[in-house]
mmCIF file of C-alpha atoms in Angstrom:
data_model
loop_
_atom_site.group_PDB
_atom_site.id
_atom_site.type_symbol
_atom_site.label_atom_id
_atom_site.label_comp_id
_atom_site.label_asym_id
_atom_site.label_seq_id
_atom_site.Cartn_x
_atom_site.Cartn_y
_atom_site.Cartn_z
ATOM 1 C CA MET V 1 87.358 -50.996 -4.823
ATOM 2 C CA ARG V 2 84.946 -52.743 -7.232
ATOM 3 C CA PHE V 3 86.320 -55.584 -9.367
ATOM 4 C CA GLN V 4 86.671 -54.745 -13.054
ATOM 5 C CA ARG V 5 86.883 -57.252 -15.879
ATOM 6 C CA ALA V 6 89.998 -56.901 -18.017
ATOM 7 C CA ARG V 7 88.892 -55.936 -21.513
ATOM 8 C CA LYS V 8 91.808 -54.290 -23.250
ATOM 9 C CA LYS V 9 94.659 -56.354 -24.624
ATOM 10 C CA GLU V 10 97.094 -54.570 -22.304
ATOM 11 C CA GLN V 11 94.926 -55.352 -19.264
ATOM 12 C CA ILE V 12 94.649 -59.018 -20.201
ATOM 13 C CA GLU V 13 98.408 -59.297 -20.680
ATOM 14 C CA SER V 14 99.010 -57.488 -17.378
ATOM 15 C CA ARG V 15 96.884 -60.026 -15.498
ATOM 16 C CA ARG V 16 98.543 -62.931 -17.251
ATOM 17 C CA GLN V 17 101.941 -61.577 -16.239
ATOM 18 C CA GLU V 18 100.713 -61.169 -12.677
ATOM 19 C CA ILE V 19 99.739 -64.843 -12.602
ATOM 20 C CA LEU V 20 103.091 -65.911 -14.058
ATOM 21 C CA CYS V 21 105.079 -63.769 -11.602
ATOM 22 C CA ALA V 22 103.169 -65.269 -8.676
ATOM 23 C CA ALA V 23 103.714 -68.802 -9.998
ATOM 24 C CA GLU V 24 107.414 -68.120 -10.523
ATOM 25 C CA GLN V 25 107.853 -66.922 -6.943
ATOM 26 C CA LEU V 26 105.922 -69.881 -5.552
ATOM 27 C CA PHE V 27 107.896 -72.370 -7.643
ATOM 28 C CA ASN V 28 111.242 -70.843 -6.671
ATOM 29 C CA GLU V 29 110.290 -70.902 -2.989
ATOM 30 C CA GLY V 30 108.688 -74.311 -2.692
ATOM 31 C CA GLY V 31 108.835 -76.221 -5.950
ATOM 32 C CA LEU V 32 105.981 -77.774 -7.898
ATOM 33 C CA ASP V 33 103.756 -78.616 -4.913
ATOM 34 C CA ASN V 34 103.765 -74.967 -3.872
ATOM 35 C CA VAL V 35 102.172 -73.823 -7.148
ATOM 36 C CA THR V 36 98.398 -74.031 -6.710
ATOM 37 C CA PHE V 37 95.609 -71.724 -7.815
ATOM 38 C CA SER V 38 94.809 -71.091 -4.144
ATOM 39 C CA HIS V 39 98.366 -69.901 -3.482
ATOM 40 C CA ILE V 40 98.472 -67.872 -6.697
ATOM 41 C CA ALA V 41 95.166 -66.175 -5.823
ATOM 42 C CA LYS V 42 96.653 -64.913 -2.558
ATOM 43 C CA GLN V 43 99.347 -63.032 -4.470
ATOM 44 C CA VAL V 44 97.406 -61.486 -7.337
ATOM 45 C CA SER V 45 94.970 -58.572 -7.403
ATOM 46 C CA PHE V 46 91.966 -60.587 -8.580
ATOM 47 C CA THR V 47 90.022 -63.668 -7.538
ATOM 48 C CA ARG V 48 90.921 -67.316 -7.912
ATOM 49 C CA GLN V 49 87.974 -67.773 -10.246
ATOM 50 C CA THR V 50 89.417 -65.124 -12.584
ATOM 51 C CA ILE V 51 92.618 -67.157 -12.947
ATOM 52 C CA TYR V 52 90.560 -69.809 -14.766
ATOM 53 C CA THR V 53 89.807 -67.219 -17.452
ATOM 54 C CA TYR V 54 93.468 -67.444 -18.457
ATOM 55 C CA TYR V 55 94.571 -70.938 -17.393
ATOM 56 C CA GLN V 56 92.722 -74.182 -16.688
ATOM 57 C CA THR V 57 95.499 -75.941 -14.757
ATOM 58 C CA ARG V 58 98.690 -75.090 -12.896
ATOM 59 C CA GLU V 59 100.587 -77.036 -15.571
ATOM 60 C CA GLU V 60 99.376 -74.521 -18.158
ATOM 61 C CA VAL V 61 100.639 -71.695 -15.969
ATOM 62 C CA LEU V 62 104.051 -73.298 -15.517
ATOM 63 C CA LEU V 63 104.375 -74.250 -19.189
ATOM 64 C CA ASP V 64 103.666 -70.641 -20.143
ATOM 65 C CA LEU V 65 106.215 -69.501 -17.559
ATOM 66 C CA LEU V 66 108.776 -71.914 -18.996
ATOM 67 C CA GLY V 67 108.120 -70.525 -22.474
ATOM 68 C CA GLN V 68 108.891 -67.025 -21.251
ATOM 69 C CA ARG V 69 112.048 -68.181 -19.525
ATOM 70 C CA LEU V 70 113.224 -69.975 -22.654
ATOM 71 C CA GLU V 71 112.794 -66.814 -24.713
ATOM 72 C CA HIS V 72 115.050 -64.983 -22.252
ATOM 73 C CA PHE V 73 117.440 -67.960 -22.246
ATOM 74 C CA TYR V 74 117.816 -67.794 -26.037
ATOM 75 C CA GLN V 75 118.226 -64.003 -26.098
ATOM 76 C CA SER V 76 120.948 -64.054 -23.459
ATOM 77 C CA LEU V 77 122.609 -67.007 -25.216
ATOM 78 C CA GLU V 78 122.928 -64.964 -28.405
ATOM 79 C CA ALA V 79 124.440 -62.096 -26.395
ATOM 80 C CA MET V 80 127.062 -64.425 -24.894
ATOM 81 C CA PHE V 81 128.487 -65.269 -28.321
ATOM 82 C CA PRO V 82 128.959 -62.004 -30.260
ATOM 83 C CA GLY V 83 129.622 -62.340 -33.958
ATOM 84 C CA ASP V 84 133.087 -60.806 -33.893
ATOM 85 C CA GLU V 85 134.503 -63.275 -31.338
ATOM 86 C CA LEU V 86 135.718 -66.723 -32.329
ATOM 87 C CA LEU V 87 136.281 -69.250 -29.557
ATOM 88 C CA ARG V 88 138.153 -72.519 -29.370
ATOM 89 C CA ARG V 89 136.042 -75.580 -28.536
ATOM 90 C CA LYS V 90 137.102 -75.658 -24.877
ATOM 91 C CA ALA V 91 136.344 -71.966 -24.330
ATOM 92 C CA PHE V 92 133.030 -72.270 -26.196
ATOM 93 C CA CYS V 93 131.943 -75.188 -24.003
ATOM 94 C CA GLN V 94 133.048 -73.414 -20.827
ATOM 95 C CA ARG V 95 131.027 -70.345 -21.717
ATOM 96 C CA LEU V 96 127.982 -72.430 -22.600
ATOM 97 C CA ALA V 97 128.266 -74.360 -19.332
ATOM 98 C CA HIS V 98 128.433 -71.065 -17.429
ATOM 99 C CA HIS V 99 125.271 -69.950 -19.211
ATOM 100 C CA PHE V 100 123.486 -73.108 -18.065
ATOM 101 C CA ILE V 101 124.593 -72.534 -14.483
ATOM 102 C CA GLU V 102 123.303 -68.945 -14.593
ATOM 103 C CA HIS V 103 119.886 -70.218 -15.741
ATOM 104 C CA CYS V 104 119.615 -73.022 -13.208
ATOM 105 C CA GLU V 105 115.972 -72.221 -12.291
ATOM 106 C CA THR V 106 114.908 -72.331 -15.941
ATOM 107 C CA LEU V 107 116.555 -75.737 -16.296
ATOM 108 C CA ARG V 108 114.860 -76.860 -13.091
ATOM 109 C CA LEU V 109 111.487 -76.085 -14.637
ATOM 110 C CA PHE V 110 112.498 -77.567 -17.999
ATOM 111 C CA SER V 111 113.392 -80.855 -16.271
ATOM 112 C CA LEU V 112 109.652 -81.262 -15.519
ATOM 113 C CA ARG V 113 108.508 -80.684 -19.100
ATOM 114 C CA HIS V 114 107.876 -84.275 -20.183
ATOM 115 C CA THR V 115 106.985 -85.800 -16.832
ATOM 116 C CA VAL V 116 104.657 -83.092 -15.471
ATOM 117 C CA LEU V 117 104.117 -79.910 -17.442
ATOM 118 C CA GLU V 118 102.904 -81.386 -20.731
ATOM 119 C CA GLU V 119 100.578 -83.929 -19.121
ATOM 120 C CA ASN V 120 97.666 -81.658 -18.161
ATOM 121 C CA VAL V 121 97.509 -78.837 -20.704
ATOM 122 C CA ARG V 122 95.312 -78.002 -23.676
ATOM 123 C CA TYR V 123 96.642 -78.873 -27.116
ATOM 124 C CA GLU V 124 96.839 -75.231 -28.218
ATOM 125 C CA ASN V 125 99.008 -74.433 -25.188
ATOM 126 C CA LEU V 126 101.317 -77.288 -26.099
ATOM 127 C CA VAL V 127 101.645 -76.048 -29.680
ATOM 128 C CA ALA V 128 102.373 -72.500 -28.495
ATOM 129 C CA PHE V 129 105.072 -73.730 -26.139
ATOM 130 C CA ASN V 130 106.746 -75.921 -28.757
ATOM 131 C CA ARG V 131 106.916 -72.981 -31.155
ATOM 132 C CA ILE V 132 108.948 -71.161 -28.508
ATOM 133 C CA MET V 133 111.062 -74.162 -27.523
ATOM 134 C CA LEU V 134 112.009 -74.966 -31.119
ATOM 135 C CA GLN V 135 113.463 -71.496 -31.537
ATOM 136 C CA VAL V 136 116.536 -73.253 -30.157
ATOM 137 C CA PHE V 137 117.241 -74.360 -33.752
ATOM 138 C CA PRO V 138 117.718 -70.930 -35.379
ATOM 139 C CA THR V 139 119.398 -69.596 -32.222
ATOM 140 C CA VAL V 140 121.991 -72.367 -31.947
ATOM 141 C CA LYS V 141 122.549 -72.632 -35.700
ATOM 142 C CA HIS V 142 123.185 -68.899 -35.913
ATOM 143 C CA ILE V 143 125.818 -69.136 -33.184
ATOM 144 C CA LEU V 144 127.445 -72.269 -34.613
ATOM 145 C CA ARG V 145 127.599 -70.909 -38.165
ATOM 146 C CA ARG V 146 129.816 -68.107 -36.879
ATOM 147 C CA GLN V 147 132.005 -70.373 -34.752
ATOM 148 C CA CYS V 148 132.144 -73.370 -37.118
ATOM 149 C CA PRO V 149 131.633 -72.120 -40.695
ATOM 150 C CA ALA V 150 133.163 -75.268 -42.198
ATOM 151 C CA SER V 151 130.604 -77.578 -40.542
ATOM 152 C CA SER V 152 127.381 -78.610 -42.256
ATOM 153 C CA ASP V 153 123.780 -77.697 -41.437
ATOM 154 C CA GLU V 154 123.107 -81.402 -40.900
ATOM 155 C CA THR V 155 125.741 -81.470 -38.156
ATOM 156 C CA PHE V 156 124.228 -78.353 -36.576
ATOM 157 C CA ASP V 157 120.742 -79.916 -36.626
ATOM 158 C CA THR V 158 121.984 -83.154 -35.068
ATOM 159 C CA LEU V 159 123.642 -81.261 -32.225
ATOM 160 C CA THR V 160 120.559 -79.107 -31.647
ATOM 161 C CA PHE V 161 118.244 -82.132 -31.517
ATOM 162 C CA THR V 162 120.610 -83.591 -28.928
ATOM 163 C CA LEU V 163 120.516 -80.394 -26.872
ATOM 164 C CA ILE V 164 116.752 -80.560 -26.233
ATOM 165 C CA PRO V 165 116.811 -83.753 -24.085
ATOM 166 C CA TYR V 166 120.197 -82.653 -22.742
ATOM 167 C CA PHE V 167 118.609 -79.507 -21.293
ATOM 168 C CA ALA V 168 116.247 -81.677 -19.258
ATOM 169 C CA SER V 169 119.135 -83.593 -17.693
ATOM 170 C CA ILE V 170 121.243 -80.619 -16.603
ATOM 171 C CA TYR V 171 119.393 -79.525 -13.449
ATOM 172 C CA PRO V 172 120.044 -82.782 -11.522
ATOM 173 C CA ILE V 173 123.733 -82.321 -12.335
ATOM 174 C CA LEU V 174 123.727 -78.743 -11.058
ATOM 175 C CA GLU V 175 121.738 -79.435 -7.906
ATOM 176 C CA PRO V 176 122.416 -83.032 -6.824
ATOM 177 C CA HIS V 177 121.094 -84.127 -3.450
ATOM 178 C CA PRO V 178 123.961 -84.542 -0.917
ATOM 179 C CA ASN V 179 122.928 -88.141 -0.246
ATOM 180 C CA GLN V 180 123.022 -88.859 -3.959
ATOM 181 C CA LEU V 181 126.609 -87.662 -4.236
ATOM 182 C CA LYS V 182 127.594 -89.618 -1.139
ATOM 183 C CA ALA V 183 125.979 -92.777 -2.510
ATOM 184 C CA ILE V 184 127.725 -92.412 -5.887
ATOM 185 C CA CYS V 185 131.121 -91.947 -4.254
ATOM 186 C CA GLU V 186 130.530 -94.950 -2.006
ATOM 187 C CA ALA V 187 129.319 -97.112 -4.915
ATOM 188 C CA ILE V 188 132.421 -96.280 -6.962
ATOM 189 C CA ASP V 189 135.345 -97.028 -4.671
ATOM 190 C CA HIS V 190 137.934 -95.005 -6.553
ATOM 191 C CA LEU V 191 135.790 -91.843 -6.817
ATOM 192 C CA ASP V 192 137.366 -89.924 -3.946
ATOM 193 C CA ASN V 193 137.149 -86.522 -5.641
ATOM 194 C CA PRO V 194 134.071 -86.356 -7.881
ATOM 195 C CA PRO V 195 134.164 -83.696 -10.630
ATOM 196 C CA THR V 196 132.286 -80.462 -10.084
ATOM 197 C CA SER V 197 129.013 -79.762 -11.864
ATOM 198 C CA GLU V 198 130.753 -77.317 -14.173
ATOM 199 C CA GLU V 199 133.463 -79.843 -15.033
ATOM 200 C CA VAL V 200 130.814 -82.440 -15.899
ATOM 201 C CA LEU V 201 128.952 -79.950 -18.108
ATOM 202 C CA VAL V 202 132.087 -78.840 -19.944
ATOM 203 C CA ALA V 203 133.226 -82.425 -20.542
ATOM 204 C CA SER V 204 129.817 -83.479 -21.865
ATOM 205 C CA LEU V 205 129.581 -80.422 -24.138
ATOM 206 C CA GLU V 206 133.046 -81.125 -25.538
ATOM 207 C CA LEU V 207 131.893 -84.633 -26.446
ATOM 208 C CA MET V 208 128.663 -83.337 -27.997
ATOM 209 C CA THR V 209 130.511 -80.796 -30.155
ATOM 210 C CA SER V 210 133.252 -83.183 -31.239
ATOM 211 C CA ALA V 211 131.842 -83.402 -34.781
ATOM 212 C CA LEU V 212 132.104 -79.629 -35.252
ATOM 213 C CA THR V 213 135.144 -77.847 -36.637
ATOM 214 C CA PHE V 214 135.732 -74.654 -34.689
ATOM 215 C CA ALA V 215 137.396 -71.961 -36.793
ATOM 216 C CA ALA V 216 139.486 -70.761 -33.835
ATOM 217 C CA ASP V 217 140.961 -74.250 -33.365
ATOM 218 C CA THR V 218 141.755 -74.490 -37.088
ATOM 219 C CA ASP V 219 143.446 -71.070 -37.118
ATOM 220 C CA GLU V 220 145.522 -72.038 -34.075
ATOM 221 C CA LYS V 221 146.968 -75.022 -35.942
ATOM 222 C CA LYS V 222 148.044 -72.973 -38.957
#
């Protein structure tokens, strides 16, 4: 079968998705070192040289993949907090923590954003990714306005700014190395039963949302 150059918009997008799917599988199987253009080329229906038509570096591929995952992350986050359901702070934080756990692989990739993914990409790729990432502001504010109508936009913005670096720190909490846990428990003599990852997430989220007034908590006190 003779190779054909992708000309239509649909064909170009199809090839881009093929590259991203291959990179996603490679990353999930073997981490960052497993994602190379040579490995990607073995899984797609076109040549390694063609990959350079779409991406110049593996970091560009992974940053684009992360952008896609974040879009899904935000969409599913909205679905987890329907507008007709008010939650108390504890329940809200538990549900949010569960959402993080369900998207562990996205958070794994996000943890590399500053240290790896943004270091070897073209400026236009970086701008495109940040436009996606910063959709966290309208997404989170929309959810919080329903849950905490008495709180201010300034409080919402402060929490959302805090969430961005917080996202990058979650994966090590969810997937700690066994030796790391052992070393922590040994270093802190009284830590015989360390909290679970979910317990740590819920506790940290409760602290982060402490400035918000949840309508369900207010109604409970009346």
